[in-house]
Tab-separated table of C-alpha atoms in Angstrom:
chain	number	residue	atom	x	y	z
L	13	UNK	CA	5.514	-20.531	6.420
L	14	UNK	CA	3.654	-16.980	5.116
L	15	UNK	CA	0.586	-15.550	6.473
L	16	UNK	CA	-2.174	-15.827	4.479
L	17	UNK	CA	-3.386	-12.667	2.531
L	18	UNK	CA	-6.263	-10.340	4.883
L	19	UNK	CA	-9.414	-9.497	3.598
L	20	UNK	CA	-8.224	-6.269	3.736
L	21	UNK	CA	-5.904	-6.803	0.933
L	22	UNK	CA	-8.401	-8.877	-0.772
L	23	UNK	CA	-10.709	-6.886	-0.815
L	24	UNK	CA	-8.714	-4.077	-2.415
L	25	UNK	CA	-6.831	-6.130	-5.315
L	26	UNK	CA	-9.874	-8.292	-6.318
L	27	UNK	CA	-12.069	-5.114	-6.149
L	28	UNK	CA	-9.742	-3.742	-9.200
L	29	UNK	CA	-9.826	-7.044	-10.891
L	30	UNK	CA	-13.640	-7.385	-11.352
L	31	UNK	CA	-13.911	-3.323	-11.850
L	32	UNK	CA	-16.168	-2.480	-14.525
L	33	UNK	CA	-14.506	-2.385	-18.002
L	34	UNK	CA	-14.276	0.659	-19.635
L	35	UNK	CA	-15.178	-1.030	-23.125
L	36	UNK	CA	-17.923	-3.413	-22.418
L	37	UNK	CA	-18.641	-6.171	-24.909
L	38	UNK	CA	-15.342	-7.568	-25.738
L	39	UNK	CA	-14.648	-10.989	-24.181
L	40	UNK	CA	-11.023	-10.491	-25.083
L	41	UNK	CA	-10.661	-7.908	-22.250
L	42	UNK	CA	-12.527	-10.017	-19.907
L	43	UNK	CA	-10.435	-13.096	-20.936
L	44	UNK	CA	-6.782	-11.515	-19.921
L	45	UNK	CA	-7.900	-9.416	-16.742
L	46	UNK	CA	-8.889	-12.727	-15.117
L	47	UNK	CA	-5.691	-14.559	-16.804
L	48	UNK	CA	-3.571	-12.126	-15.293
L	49	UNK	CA	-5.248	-12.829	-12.080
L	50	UNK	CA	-4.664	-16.529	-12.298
L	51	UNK	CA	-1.111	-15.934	-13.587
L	52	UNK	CA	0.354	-13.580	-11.241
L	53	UNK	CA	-1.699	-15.252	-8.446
L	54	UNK	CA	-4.537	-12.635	-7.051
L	55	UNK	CA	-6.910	-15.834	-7.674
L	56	UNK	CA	-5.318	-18.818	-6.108
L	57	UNK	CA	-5.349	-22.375	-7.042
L	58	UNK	CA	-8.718	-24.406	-6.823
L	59	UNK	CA	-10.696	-21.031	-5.842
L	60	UNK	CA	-13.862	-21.017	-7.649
L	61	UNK	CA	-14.992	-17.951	-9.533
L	62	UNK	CA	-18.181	-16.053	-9.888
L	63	UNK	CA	-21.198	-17.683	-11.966
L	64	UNK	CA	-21.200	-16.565	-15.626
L	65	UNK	CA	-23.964	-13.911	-14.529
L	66	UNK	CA	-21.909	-12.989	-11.576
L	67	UNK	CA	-19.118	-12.104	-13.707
L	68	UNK	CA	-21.009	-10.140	-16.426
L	69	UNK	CA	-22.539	-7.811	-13.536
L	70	UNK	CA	-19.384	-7.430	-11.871
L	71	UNK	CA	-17.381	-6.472	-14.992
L	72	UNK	CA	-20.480	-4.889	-16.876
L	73	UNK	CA	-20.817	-7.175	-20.026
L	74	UNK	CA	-23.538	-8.982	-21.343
L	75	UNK	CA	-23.458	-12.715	-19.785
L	76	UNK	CA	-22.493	-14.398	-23.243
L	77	UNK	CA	-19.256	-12.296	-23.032
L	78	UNK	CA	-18.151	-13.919	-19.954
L	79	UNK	CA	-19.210	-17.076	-21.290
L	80	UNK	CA	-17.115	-17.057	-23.988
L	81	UNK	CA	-13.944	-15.488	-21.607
L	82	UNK	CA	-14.671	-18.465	-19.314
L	83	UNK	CA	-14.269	-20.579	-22.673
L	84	UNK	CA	-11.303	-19.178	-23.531
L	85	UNK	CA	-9.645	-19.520	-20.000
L	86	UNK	CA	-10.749	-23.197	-20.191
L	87	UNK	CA	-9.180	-23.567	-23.424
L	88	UNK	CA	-5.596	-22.746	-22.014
L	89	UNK	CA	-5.896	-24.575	-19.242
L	90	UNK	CA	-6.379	-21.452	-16.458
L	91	UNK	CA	-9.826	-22.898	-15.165
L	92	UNK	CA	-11.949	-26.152	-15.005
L	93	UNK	CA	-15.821	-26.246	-14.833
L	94	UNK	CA	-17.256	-29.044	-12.800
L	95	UNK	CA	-20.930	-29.717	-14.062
L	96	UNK	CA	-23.737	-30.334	-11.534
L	97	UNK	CA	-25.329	-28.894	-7.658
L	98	UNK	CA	-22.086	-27.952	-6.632
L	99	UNK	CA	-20.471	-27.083	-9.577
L	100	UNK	CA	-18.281	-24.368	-11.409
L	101	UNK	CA	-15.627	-22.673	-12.721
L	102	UNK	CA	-12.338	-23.091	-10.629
L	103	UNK	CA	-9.125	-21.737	-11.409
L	104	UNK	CA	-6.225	-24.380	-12.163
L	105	UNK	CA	-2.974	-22.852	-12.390
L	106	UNK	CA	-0.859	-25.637	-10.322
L	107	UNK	CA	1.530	-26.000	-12.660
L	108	UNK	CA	2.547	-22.286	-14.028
L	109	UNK	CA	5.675	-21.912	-12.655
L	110	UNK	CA	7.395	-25.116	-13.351
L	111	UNK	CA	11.183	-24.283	-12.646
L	112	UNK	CA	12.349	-25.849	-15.936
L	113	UNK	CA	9.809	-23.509	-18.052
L	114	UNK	CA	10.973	-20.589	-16.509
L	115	UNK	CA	14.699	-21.346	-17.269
L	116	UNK	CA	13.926	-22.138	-20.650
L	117	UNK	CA	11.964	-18.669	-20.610
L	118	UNK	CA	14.880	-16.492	-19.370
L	119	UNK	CA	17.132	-18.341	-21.827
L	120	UNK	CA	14.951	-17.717	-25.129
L	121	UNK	CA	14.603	-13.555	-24.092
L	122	UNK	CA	17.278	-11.228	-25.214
L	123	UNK	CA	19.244	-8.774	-22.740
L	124	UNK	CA	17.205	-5.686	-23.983
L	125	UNK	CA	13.703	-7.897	-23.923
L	126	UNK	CA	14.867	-8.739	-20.434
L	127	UNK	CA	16.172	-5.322	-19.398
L	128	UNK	CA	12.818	-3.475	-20.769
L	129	UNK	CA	10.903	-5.623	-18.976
L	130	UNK	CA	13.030	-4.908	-15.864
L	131	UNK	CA	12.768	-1.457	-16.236
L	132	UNK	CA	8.659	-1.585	-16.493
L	133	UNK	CA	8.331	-3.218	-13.498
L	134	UNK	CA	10.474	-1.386	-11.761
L	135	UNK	CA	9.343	1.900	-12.209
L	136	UNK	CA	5.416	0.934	-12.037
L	137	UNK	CA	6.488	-0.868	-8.164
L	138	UNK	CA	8.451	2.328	-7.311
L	139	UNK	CA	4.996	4.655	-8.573
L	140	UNK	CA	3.252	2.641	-5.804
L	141	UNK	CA	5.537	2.498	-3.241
L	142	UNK	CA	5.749	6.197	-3.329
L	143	UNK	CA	1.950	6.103	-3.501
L	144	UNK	CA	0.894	3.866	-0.633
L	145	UNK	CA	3.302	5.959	1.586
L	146	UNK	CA	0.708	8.597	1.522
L	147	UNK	CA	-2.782	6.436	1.993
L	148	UNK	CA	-1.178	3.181	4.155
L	149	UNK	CA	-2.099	3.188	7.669
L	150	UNK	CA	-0.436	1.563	10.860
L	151	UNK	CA	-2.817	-1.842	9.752
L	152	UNK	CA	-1.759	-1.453	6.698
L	153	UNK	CA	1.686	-1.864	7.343
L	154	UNK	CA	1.083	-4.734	9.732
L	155	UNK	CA	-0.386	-6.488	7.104
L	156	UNK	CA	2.565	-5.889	4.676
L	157	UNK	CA	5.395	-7.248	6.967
L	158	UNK	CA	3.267	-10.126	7.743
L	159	UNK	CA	3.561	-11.214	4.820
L	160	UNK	CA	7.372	-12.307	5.130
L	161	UNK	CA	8.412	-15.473	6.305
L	162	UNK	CA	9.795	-16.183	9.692
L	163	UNK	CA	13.326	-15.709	9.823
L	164	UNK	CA	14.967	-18.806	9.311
L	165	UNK	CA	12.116	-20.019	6.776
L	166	UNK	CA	14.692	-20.258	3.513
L	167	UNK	CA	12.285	-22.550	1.412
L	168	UNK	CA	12.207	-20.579	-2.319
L	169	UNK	CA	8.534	-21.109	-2.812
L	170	UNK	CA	7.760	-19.453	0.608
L	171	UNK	CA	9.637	-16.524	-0.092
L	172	UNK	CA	8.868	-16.122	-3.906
L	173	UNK	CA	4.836	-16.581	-2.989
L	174	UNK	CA	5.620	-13.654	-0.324
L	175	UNK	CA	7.217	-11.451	-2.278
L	176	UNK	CA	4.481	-11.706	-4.960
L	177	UNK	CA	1.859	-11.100	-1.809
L	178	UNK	CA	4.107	-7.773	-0.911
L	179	UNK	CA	4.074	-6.538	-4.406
L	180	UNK	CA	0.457	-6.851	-5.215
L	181	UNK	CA	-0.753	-5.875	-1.766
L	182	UNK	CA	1.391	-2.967	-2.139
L	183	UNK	CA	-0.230	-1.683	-5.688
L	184	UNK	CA	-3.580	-2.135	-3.647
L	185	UNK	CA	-2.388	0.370	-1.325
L	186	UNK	CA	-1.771	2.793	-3.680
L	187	UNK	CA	-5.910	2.945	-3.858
L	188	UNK	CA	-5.639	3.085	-7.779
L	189	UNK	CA	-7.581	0.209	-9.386
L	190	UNK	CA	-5.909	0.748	-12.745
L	191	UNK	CA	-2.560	1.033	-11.199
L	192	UNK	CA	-3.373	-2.137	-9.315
L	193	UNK	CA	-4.661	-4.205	-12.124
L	194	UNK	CA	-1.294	-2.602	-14.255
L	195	UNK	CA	1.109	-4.566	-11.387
L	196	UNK	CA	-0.839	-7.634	-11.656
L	197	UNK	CA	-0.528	-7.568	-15.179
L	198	UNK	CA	3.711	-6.998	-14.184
L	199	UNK	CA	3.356	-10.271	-11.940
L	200	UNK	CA	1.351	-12.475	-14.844
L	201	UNK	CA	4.340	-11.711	-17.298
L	202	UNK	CA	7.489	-11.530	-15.367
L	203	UNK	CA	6.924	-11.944	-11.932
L	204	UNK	CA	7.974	-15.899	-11.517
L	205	UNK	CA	10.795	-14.757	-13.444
L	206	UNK	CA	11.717	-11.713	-11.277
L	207	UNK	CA	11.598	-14.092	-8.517
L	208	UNK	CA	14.269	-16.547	-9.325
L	209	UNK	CA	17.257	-14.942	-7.539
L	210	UNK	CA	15.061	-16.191	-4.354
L	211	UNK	CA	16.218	-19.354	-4.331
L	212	UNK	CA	19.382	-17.795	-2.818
L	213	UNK	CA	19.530	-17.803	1.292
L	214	UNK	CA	22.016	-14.432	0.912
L	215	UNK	CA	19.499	-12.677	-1.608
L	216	UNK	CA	16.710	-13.940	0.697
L	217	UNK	CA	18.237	-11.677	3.664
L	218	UNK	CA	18.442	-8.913	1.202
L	219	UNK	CA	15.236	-8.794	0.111
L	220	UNK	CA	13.903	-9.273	3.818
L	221	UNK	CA	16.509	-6.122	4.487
L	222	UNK	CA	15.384	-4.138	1.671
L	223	UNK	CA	11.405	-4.788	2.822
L	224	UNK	CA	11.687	-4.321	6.288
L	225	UNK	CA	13.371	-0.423	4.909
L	226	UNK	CA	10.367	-0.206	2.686
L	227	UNK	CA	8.169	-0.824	5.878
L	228	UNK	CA	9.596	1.646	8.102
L	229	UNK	CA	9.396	4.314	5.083
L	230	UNK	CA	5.501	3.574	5.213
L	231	UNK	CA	4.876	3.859	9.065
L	232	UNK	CA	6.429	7.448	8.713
L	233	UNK	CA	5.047	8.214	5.150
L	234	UNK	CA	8.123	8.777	3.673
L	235	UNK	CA	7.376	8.414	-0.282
L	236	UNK	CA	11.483	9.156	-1.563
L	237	UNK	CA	12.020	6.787	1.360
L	238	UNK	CA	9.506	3.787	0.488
L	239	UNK	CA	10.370	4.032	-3.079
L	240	UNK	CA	13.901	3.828	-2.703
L	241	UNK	CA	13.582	1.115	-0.556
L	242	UNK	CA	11.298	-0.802	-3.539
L	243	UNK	CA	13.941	0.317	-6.063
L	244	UNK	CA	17.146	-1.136	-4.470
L	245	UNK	CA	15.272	-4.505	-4.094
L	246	UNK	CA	14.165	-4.874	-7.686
L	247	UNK	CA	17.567	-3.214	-9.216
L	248	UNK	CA	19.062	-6.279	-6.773
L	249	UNK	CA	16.642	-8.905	-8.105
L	250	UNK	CA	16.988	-7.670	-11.905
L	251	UNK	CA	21.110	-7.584	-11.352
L	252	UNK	CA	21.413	-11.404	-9.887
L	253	UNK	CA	18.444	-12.203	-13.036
L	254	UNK	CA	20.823	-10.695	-15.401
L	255	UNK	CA	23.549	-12.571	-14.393
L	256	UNK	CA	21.376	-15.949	-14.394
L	257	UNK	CA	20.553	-14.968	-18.022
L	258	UNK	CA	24.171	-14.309	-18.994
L	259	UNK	CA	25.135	-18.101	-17.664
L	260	UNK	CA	22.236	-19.900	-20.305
L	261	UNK	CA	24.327	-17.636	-23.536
């Protein structure tokens, strides 16, 4: 069982999500900031977002912008509106990482679509790493290894949702909001995909390993140490992908 995210953390990653866009007016850019925050999981499943007018003066567009975002998300199936007193707009995204889609996913890429995307995410994650070494406190850190699931949890979907919780919490630390809303972009395209070696108890004490390295880097705000630590974990996860690709050819 994980820990649930802290404010703290919340605060921080949804803070860069409904930042101000630099080019108001363009629903498009409203439309795939919150998609990516469905997909890669900063807004959970069921939570219900801000009102149309909430939305426009959080992300400073007019409110028939958001609208039509909101129409768009509804269109692919991201959020549901429920008419009435207690109605709204509530994200849906249940049924995103279906195991069978994201084989068929990994099958369809090539080996330099999968390695460039490997490569992207790894040194963006690395960047933050290095970053929240400098700003994380002693809280901070707490927070992060919380996030892991007791030691002989070895369900998939516990350990894939916690990893995903390190990895965003961890941009949010490195007190960039672009940076931040750049990883969750990383986690809405490949992140379920990045994740699939997890399903493996031996790669599970790996990545615990490799974390529990990148923790002890942050408590003594070692940046070559805490990004090190990031980069052997994702160089492990993209190496066991790689070879889960290689067995579909």
């Amino acid at each position: 069982m994980t820990a649930t995210s802290s404010p703290r953390h919340g605060t921080r990653t949804r803070g860069a999500i409904f930042a101000p866009l630099e080019d108001v007016g363009r629903a498009v850019r409203v439309e795939q900031r919150l998609a990516d925050a469905i997909r890669s999981g900063v807004l959970r499943d069921g939570e219900r977002l801000p009102s149309e007018s909430e939305l426009a003066a959080m992300l400073g567009v007019a409110t028939v912008t958001a609208r039509e975002a909101l129409v768009s998300l509804r269109a692919q199936g991201l959020i549901s509106t429920i008419r009435g007193r207690n109605g709204g707009s509530y994200v849906t995204r249940a049924n995103l990482h279906d195991p069978d889609a994201q084989a068929a996913r990994l099958a369809a890429m090539s080996r330099v679509e999968l390695h460039d995307r490997g490569t992207l995410h790894l040194v963006i994650l690395t960047g933050c790493a290095e970053l929240a070494a400098e700003f994380a406190d002693g809280a901070d850190v707490d927070l992060l290894a919380s996030l892991l699931p007791v030691a002989d949890d070895v369900d998939p979907g516990h350990w894939r949702h916690a990893d995903a919780e390190l990895h965003l919490t961890l941009a949010a630390l490195s007190q960039s909001a672009r940076m931040t809303r750049q990883v969750v972009g990383l986690e809405a395209d490949f992140g379920a995909l990045l994740r699939q070696p997890l399903g493996d108890p031996e790669f599970q004490d790996f990545t615990r390993n490799c974390h529990e390295e990148l923790f002890t880097a942050l408590r003594a705000h070692d940046g070559a140490g805490a990004r090190g630590a990031v980069r052997r974990q994702l160089a492990g996860a993209l190496d066991e992908l790689a070879l889960l690709h290689a067995s579909y050819r």
